[in-house]
Amino acid sequence: MSRGRRSDGLRVALGRAVAGALQRFRAEEPRRPAARERRGADGADRGDAGGGARAGAAPARRRRGLDGAEGGGVHGGRARASGRRAARLGGPARNRLDDPGPAAAACRGGDARRAGRVQKKLAEVVAEEAERHPGATIETFATDEHRIGLKPILRRVWAPRGERPIARGHHRFEWFYVTAFVSPATGESFWYLSTGIDKGLFEDTLALFAREAGAGRDRIVVLVLDGAGWHTLPLALPEGIRLVHLPAYTPELQPAETLWVHVDEPIVNRHFDTLADLDAVVAERCVALANDRDLIRGQAGFHWWPNRAVPI
């Protein structure tokens, strides 16, 4: 593995020459009683013909409340909003970052209206770059970061009936970051490992990616990314790189976001003694993913994503 200019920061998981979503265990909350249960003490349904006569003959059958009204709490109160708030970079220190957790997309490729707006914007940017550089190839990449550490990642697994599956875990708060640059249209991808995230380190990663991807006069890379603090201008951009930021709170429109389920595959429900042991497994997985373009294209290839524009 080669290293970037910051020996303690960026490390390359893959060089240029090497060519279902997480399920969490959740505590079940009691549901609000169904409407039938909350009616009169006699339990009769007012909408049923002859309900009073049947109530006198036999006690009405009750059903468990499994379909409580949306937005209600246990006793009809206002429910708290689920999920965690979006995290932001806490300060200039490299390793200070609050984990926003994996974002759940409602559907692959995102909401149709928001995806349509992003598609239109990307088409305009690609057309602009093609006009500015008539002899260059224009390709649209996406990038995102993923934090992995010694805190175990759990998934549901099959187990024999009557046996509880066991996953060893020892919560320790040491981690590193995986950065992916992926072309959804072709399946080409570049992977890097780093000890933290900040603007300086992101600039180093961009420079290394541009060099390995061949960005420059002959290949223009339109890079789609979110609005995290270290992604925003001012940034030292290499030649051949143009940034396009997604709208706020739209992780479902980020193709690179869909790849983390594959990155996590070899480490779920496993215990690692040291960060170096975890690092070795993740680096090997990144190399395997970069060699499997069909998997990358099938996972991240949103139907509305721009195709590579090749000069005629």
CSV table of C-alpha atoms in Angstrom, one decimal:
chain,number,residue,atom,x,y,z
A,1,MET,CA,0.0,0.0,0.0
A,2,SER,CA,1.4,3.4,-1.0
A,3,ARG,CA,0.8,6.5,1.0
A,4,GLY,CA,-0.2,10.0,0.3
A,5,ARG,CA,1.6,13.1,1.2
A,6,ARG,CA,0.4,12.9,4.8
A,7,SER,CA,1.9,9.6,6.0
A,8,ASP,CA,-0.4,9.5,9.1
A,9,GLY,CA,-3.5,10.3,7.1
A,10,LEU,CA,-4.3,9.0,3.7
A,11,ARG,CA,-3.5,5.4,2.5
A,12,VAL,CA,-4.3,4.0,-0.8
A,13,ALA,CA,-6.4,0.8,-0.8
A,14,LEU,CA,-6.2,0.4,-4.5
A,15,GLY,CA,-4.0,1.8,-7.3
A,16,ARG,CA,-4.8,2.5,-10.9
A,17,ALA,CA,-2.9,-0.5,-12.1
A,18,VAL,CA,-5.2,-2.9,-10.2
A,19,ALA,CA,-7.9,-3.1,-12.5
A,20,GLY,CA,-29.5,-5.9,1.1
A,21,ALA,CA,-29.2,-2.9,3.4
A,22,LEU,CA,-28.0,-3.3,6.9
A,23,GLN,CA,-30.6,-4.5,9.3
A,24,ARG,CA,-30.4,-3.3,12.8
A,25,PHE,CA,-31.6,-4.9,16.0
A,26,ARG,CA,-34.3,-2.7,17.3
A,27,ALA,CA,-36.3,-2.9,20.6
A,28,GLU,CA,-40.0,-3.4,19.8
A,29,GLU,CA,-42.2,-0.6,21.2
A,30,PRO,CA,-45.7,-1.3,22.4
A,31,ARG,CA,-48.3,-0.1,19.8
A,32,ARG,CA,-51.3,2.1,20.3
A,33,PRO,CA,-54.6,0.1,20.8
A,34,ALA,CA,-56.5,-0.4,17.6
A,35,ALA,CA,-59.8,1.5,17.0
A,36,ARG,CA,-61.9,-1.5,17.7
A,37,GLU,CA,-60.4,-1.9,21.2
A,38,ARG,CA,-61.0,1.7,22.2
A,39,ARG,CA,-64.7,1.6,21.6
A,40,GLY,CA,-67.4,1.0,24.2
A,41,ALA,CA,-67.0,-1.4,27.0
A,42,ASP,CA,-69.4,-3.9,25.3
A,43,GLY,CA,-66.8,-4.3,22.6
A,44,ALA,CA,-69.5,-4.2,19.8
A,45,ASP,CA,-68.7,-2.7,16.5
A,46,ARG,CA,-71.1,0.1,15.7
A,47,GLY,CA,-70.7,-0.4,12.0
A,48,ASP,CA,-71.9,-4.0,12.0
A,49,ALA,CA,-75.6,-4.7,11.5
A,50,GLY,CA,-77.2,-6.4,14.5
A,51,GLY,CA,-74.2,-5.8,16.7
A,52,GLY,CA,-76.2,-5.3,19.8
A,53,ALA,CA,-78.0,-8.6,19.5
A,54,ARG,CA,-74.8,-10.5,19.1
A,55,ALA,CA,-73.3,-8.7,22.1
A,56,GLY,CA,-76.0,-10.0,24.3
A,57,ALA,CA,-75.6,-13.6,23.1
A,58,ALA,CA,-71.8,-13.9,23.3
A,59,PRO,CA,-68.9,-11.6,24.3
A,60,ALA,CA,-67.4,-9.8,21.4
A,61,ARG,CA,-64.1,-11.1,20.1
A,62,ARG,CA,-61.2,-8.7,20.6
A,63,ARG,CA,-58.2,-8.2,18.4
A,64,ARG,CA,-54.7,-7.1,19.4
A,65,GLY,CA,-53.9,-3.6,18.4
A,66,LEU,CA,-51.4,-4.0,15.6
A,67,ASP,CA,-52.3,-1.1,13.4
A,68,GLY,CA,-52.0,2.0,15.6
A,69,ALA,CA,-52.4,5.4,13.9
A,70,GLU,CA,-49.3,6.9,12.4
A,71,GLY,CA,-47.5,9.5,14.5
A,72,GLY,CA,-49.1,8.3,17.8
A,73,GLY,CA,-47.2,7.3,20.9
A,74,VAL,CA,-48.0,4.4,23.3
A,75,HIS,CA,-51.1,6.2,24.8
A,76,GLY,CA,-52.0,8.4,21.9
A,77,GLY,CA,-49.4,11.1,22.7
A,78,ARG,CA,-47.2,12.7,20.2
A,79,ALA,CA,-44.4,10.3,19.1
A,80,ARG,CA,-40.8,11.4,19.0
A,81,ALA,CA,-39.2,11.5,15.6
A,82,SER,CA,-37.1,8.4,15.0
A,83,GLY,CA,-33.5,8.5,13.8
A,84,ARG,CA,-30.5,10.7,14.5
A,85,ARG,CA,-30.0,14.2,13.3
A,86,ALA,CA,-27.5,14.9,10.5
A,87,ALA,CA,-24.0,15.2,11.9
A,88,ARG,CA,-21.6,18.0,11.0
A,89,LEU,CA,-17.8,18.3,11.4
A,90,GLY,CA,-17.2,19.4,15.0
A,91,GLY,CA,-14.0,21.3,14.5
A,92,PRO,CA,-10.6,21.5,12.7
A,93,ALA,CA,-9.2,18.5,14.5
A,94,ARG,CA,-8.8,15.7,12.0
A,95,ASN,CA,-10.5,12.9,13.9
A,96,ARG,CA,-13.5,14.9,15.3
A,97,LEU,CA,-16.6,13.6,13.5
A,98,ASP,CA,-20.0,12.7,14.7
A,99,ASP,CA,-21.3,9.5,13.0
A,100,PRO,CA,-24.6,10.2,11.2
A,101,GLY,CA,-25.3,6.5,10.7
A,102,PRO,CA,-26.2,4.8,7.5
A,103,ALA,CA,-28.9,6.6,5.6
A,104,ALA,CA,-31.9,4.5,4.5
A,105,ALA,CA,-33.0,5.2,1.0
A,106,ALA,CA,-36.7,4.9,0.3
A,107,CYS,CA,-36.0,3.6,-3.2
A,108,ARG,CA,-32.9,2.9,-5.2
A,109,GLY,CA,-32.1,6.0,-7.3
A,110,GLY,CA,-34.0,8.4,-5.0
A,111,ASP,CA,-37.3,10.3,-5.3
A,112,ALA,CA,-38.3,10.9,-8.9
A,113,ARG,CA,-38.7,14.7,-8.6
A,114,ARG,CA,-35.4,15.3,-6.8
A,115,ALA,CA,-33.6,12.8,-9.0
A,116,GLY,CA,-35.0,14.6,-12.0
A,117,ARG,CA,-33.6,17.9,-10.8
A,118,VAL,CA,-30.2,16.4,-10.2
A,119,GLN,CA,-30.2,14.7,-13.6
A,120,LYS,CA,-31.0,18.0,-15.3
A,121,LYS,CA,-28.2,19.7,-13.4
A,122,LEU,CA,-25.7,17.0,-14.3
A,123,ALA,CA,-26.7,17.1,-17.9
A,124,GLU,CA,-26.1,20.8,-18.0
A,125,VAL,CA,-22.7,20.5,-16.4
A,126,VAL,CA,-21.6,17.7,-18.7
A,127,ALA,CA,-22.7,19.8,-21.7
A,128,GLU,CA,-20.7,22.8,-20.4
A,129,GLU,CA,-17.6,20.8,-19.9
A,130,ALA,CA,-17.9,19.2,-23.4
A,131,GLU,CA,-18.2,22.6,-24.9
A,132,ARG,CA,-15.1,23.9,-23.0
A,133,HIS,CA,-13.1,20.8,-23.8
A,134,PRO,CA,-14.2,19.5,-27.2
A,135,GLY,CA,-11.5,16.8,-27.5
A,136,ALA,CA,-11.9,15.4,-23.9
A,137,THR,CA,-13.9,12.5,-22.4
A,138,ILE,CA,-16.4,13.7,-19.9
A,139,GLU,CA,-17.3,11.2,-17.1
A,140,THR,CA,-19.4,11.6,-14.0
A,141,PHE,CA,-18.1,10.1,-10.8
A,142,ALA,CA,-19.5,10.1,-7.3
A,143,THR,CA,-17.7,10.1,-4.0
A,144,ASP,CA,-18.5,9.4,-0.4
A,145,GLU,CA,-16.9,8.4,2.9
A,146,HIS,CA,-17.7,5.5,5.3
A,147,ARG,CA,-16.5,5.1,8.9
A,148,ILE,CA,-15.5,1.7,10.1
A,149,GLY,CA,-14.1,0.8,13.5
A,150,LEU,CA,-13.9,-1.7,16.3
A,151,LYS,CA,-17.5,-1.1,17.3
A,152,PRO,CA,-19.2,-4.2,15.9
A,153,ILE,CA,-21.5,-4.1,12.9
A,154,LEU,CA,-24.4,-6.4,13.4
A,155,ARG,CA,-26.7,-8.0,10.8
A,156,ARG,CA,-29.5,-10.6,11.1
A,157,VAL,CA,-28.4,-14.1,10.2
A,158,TRP,CA,-30.1,-17.5,9.7
A,159,ALA,CA,-30.0,-19.8,12.6
A,160,PRO,CA,-31.6,-23.2,13.5
A,161,ARG,CA,-35.0,-23.0,15.0
A,162,GLY,CA,-34.8,-22.6,18.8
A,163,GLU,CA,-31.2,-21.4,18.8
A,164,ARG,CA,-30.2,-17.7,19.3
A,165,PRO,CA,-27.3,-16.6,17.0
A,166,ILE,CA,-24.4,-15.1,18.8
A,167,ALA,CA,-22.0,-12.4,17.5
A,168,ARG,CA,-19.0,-11.6,19.7
A,169,GLY,CA,-18.5,-7.9,20.3
A,170,HIS,CA,-16.3,-5.6,22.3
A,171,HIS,CA,-17.2,-1.9,21.8
A,172,ARG,CA,-14.0,0.2,21.4
A,173,PHE,CA,-14.0,3.6,19.8
A,174,GLU,CA,-11.2,3.4,17.3
A,175,TRP,CA,-11.9,3.8,13.6
A,176,PHE,CA,-10.7,4.8,10.2
A,177,TYR,CA,-12.5,5.9,7.0
A,178,VAL,CA,-13.0,4.4,3.6
A,179,THR,CA,-13.4,6.9,0.7
A,180,ALA,CA,-14.8,5.6,-2.6
A,181,PHE,CA,-14.8,7.3,-6.0
A,182,VAL,CA,-17.1,5.4,-8.4
A,183,SER,CA,-18.3,5.8,-11.9
A,184,PRO,CA,-21.9,4.3,-11.9
A,185,ALA,CA,-22.0,4.2,-15.7
A,186,THR,CA,-18.9,2.1,-16.1
A,187,GLY,CA,-18.3,0.5,-12.7
A,188,GLU,CA,-14.8,1.9,-12.4
A,189,SER,CA,-13.9,2.7,-8.8
A,190,PHE,CA,-11.0,3.9,-6.7
A,191,TRP,CA,-10.7,3.2,-3.0
A,192,TYR,CA,-8.7,4.9,-0.2
A,193,LEU,CA,-8.3,4.5,3.5
A,194,SER,CA,-7.6,7.3,5.9
A,195,THR,CA,-7.3,7.9,9.6
A,196,GLY,CA,-9.7,10.9,9.6
A,197,ILE,CA,-11.5,13.5,7.6
A,198,ASP,CA,-10.9,17.2,7.1
A,199,LYS,CA,-10.5,19.6,4.2
A,200,GLY,CA,-6.7,19.2,3.9
A,201,LEU,CA,-7.0,15.4,3.8
A,202,PHE,CA,-9.8,15.6,1.3
A,203,GLU,CA,-7.7,17.8,-1.0
A,204,ASP,CA,-4.9,15.2,-0.8
A,205,THR,CA,-7.4,12.5,-1.6
A,206,LEU,CA,-8.7,14.5,-4.6
A,207,ALA,CA,-5.2,15.0,-5.9
A,208,LEU,CA,-4.4,11.3,-5.7
A,209,PHE,CA,-7.7,10.3,-7.3
A,210,ALA,CA,-7.2,12.8,-10.2
A,211,ARG,CA,-3.7,11.4,-10.8
A,212,GLU,CA,-4.7,7.8,-10.7
A,213,ALA,CA,-7.9,8.3,-12.8
A,214,GLY,CA,-6.0,10.4,-15.4
A,215,ALA,CA,-8.1,13.5,-15.0
A,216,GLY,CA,-6.8,16.5,-16.9
A,217,ARG,CA,-7.0,17.9,-20.4
A,218,ASP,CA,-8.0,14.6,-22.0
A,219,ARG,CA,-10.4,13.4,-19.3
A,220,ILE,CA,-12.7,15.7,-17.3
A,221,VAL,CA,-14.3,14.2,-14.2
A,222,VAL,CA,-17.6,15.7,-12.9
A,223,LEU,CA,-17.6,14.7,-9.3
A,224,VAL,CA,-20.9,14.4,-7.4
A,225,LEU,CA,-20.7,14.7,-3.6
A,226,ASP,CA,-22.7,15.8,-0.6
A,227,GLY,CA,-22.5,19.1,1.2
A,228,ALA,CA,-20.3,18.0,4.2
A,229,GLY,CA,-18.1,20.7,5.6
A,230,TRP,CA,-14.9,19.3,4.2
A,231,HIS,CA,-16.5,19.0,0.7
A,232,THR,CA,-17.3,22.7,0.4
A,233,LEU,CA,-15.3,25.5,-1.2
A,234,PRO,CA,-12.7,26.9,-1.0
A,235,LEU,CA,-10.8,23.7,-2.0
A,236,ALA,CA,-7.6,23.2,-4.0
A,237,LEU,CA,-9.1,21.4,-7.0
A,238,PRO,CA,-6.8,19.4,-9.3
A,239,GLU,CA,-7.0,20.0,-13.1
A,240,GLY,CA,-9.8,18.1,-14.7
A,241,ILE,CA,-12.0,17.9,-11.6
A,242,ARG,CA,-15.3,19.8,-11.3
A,243,LEU,CA,-17.5,19.4,-8.2
A,244,VAL,CA,-21.3,19.2,-8.2
A,245,HIS,CA,-23.0,19.2,-4.8
A,246,LEU,CA,-26.2,17.3,-4.1
A,247,PRO,CA,-29.1,19.0,-2.4
A,248,ALA,CA,-29.2,18.8,1.4
A,249,TYR,CA,-30.5,15.7,3.0
A,250,THR,CA,-30.6,13.5,-0.2
A,251,PRO,CA,-28.3,10.5,0.6
A,252,GLU,CA,-30.6,8.4,-1.6
A,253,LEU,CA,-29.3,10.3,-4.7
A,254,GLN,CA,-25.7,9.4,-3.9
A,255,PRO,CA,-24.6,6.2,-5.8
A,256,ALA,CA,-21.5,5.7,-3.6
A,257,GLU,CA,-23.7,5.5,-0.6
A,258,THR,CA,-25.1,2.1,-1.8
A,259,LEU,CA,-21.6,0.5,-1.8
A,260,TRP,CA,-21.1,0.3,1.9
A,261,VAL,CA,-23.2,-2.7,2.3
A,262,HIS,CA,-20.7,-4.6,0.2
A,263,VAL,CA,-17.7,-3.0,2.0
A,264,ASP,CA,-19.1,-4.2,5.3
A,265,GLU,CA,-19.8,-7.8,4.1
A,266,PRO,CA,-16.6,-9.5,5.4
A,267,ILE,CA,-16.7,-7.7,8.8
A,268,VAL,CA,-20.3,-8.0,10.0
A,269,ASN,CA,-20.9,-10.0,13.2
A,270,ARG,CA,-17.1,-10.3,13.7
A,271,HIS,CA,-14.7,-9.3,16.4
A,272,PHE,CA,-11.3,-7.8,15.6
A,273,ASP,CA,-8.6,-7.4,18.3
A,274,THR,CA,-6.9,-4.5,16.7
A,275,LEU,CA,-7.5,-1.8,14.1
A,276,ALA,CA,-4.7,-3.2,12.0
A,277,ASP,CA,-6.5,-6.5,11.7
A,278,LEU,CA,-9.7,-4.7,10.6
A,279,ASP,CA,-7.7,-2.6,8.2
A,280,ALA,CA,-6.2,-5.6,6.4
A,281,VAL,CA,-9.7,-7.2,5.8
A,282,VAL,CA,-11.3,-4.0,4.6
A,283,ALA,CA,-8.3,-3.2,2.2
A,284,GLU,CA,-8.6,-6.6,0.7
A,285,ARG,CA,-12.3,-6.2,0.3
A,286,CYS,CA,-11.8,-2.8,-1.5
A,287,VAL,CA,-9.4,-4.4,-4.0
A,288,ALA,CA,-11.9,-7.1,-4.7
A,289,LEU,CA,-14.7,-4.6,-5.3
A,290,ALA,CA,-12.6,-2.5,-7.6
A,291,ASN,CA,-12.0,-5.7,-9.7
A,292,ASP,CA,-15.7,-6.4,-9.9
A,293,ARG,CA,-17.1,-3.7,-12.2
A,294,ASP,CA,-20.3,-5.6,-12.9
A,295,LEU,CA,-21.1,-5.6,-9.2
A,296,ILE,CA,-20.4,-1.9,-8.8
A,297,ARG,CA,-22.3,-1.0,-11.9
A,298,GLY,CA,-25.3,-3.1,-10.9
A,299,GLN,CA,-25.4,-1.6,-7.4
A,300,ALA,CA,-24.6,2.0,-8.1
A,301,GLY,CA,-25.8,2.4,-11.6
A,302,PHE,CA,-28.8,4.6,-11.2
A,303,HIS,CA,-30.9,4.7,-14.4
A,304,TRP,CA,-30.8,8.5,-14.6
A,305,TRP,CA,-27.0,8.8,-14.2
A,306,PRO,CA,-25.2,10.5,-17.2
A,307,ASN,CA,-23.3,8.2,-19.5
A,308,ARG,CA,-19.7,8.9,-20.4
A,309,ALA,CA,-19.4,11.5,-23.1
A,310,VAL,CA,-16.7,10.5,-25.6
A,311,PRO,CA,-15.6,13.0,-28.3
A,312,ILE,CA,-16.5,12.1,-31.9
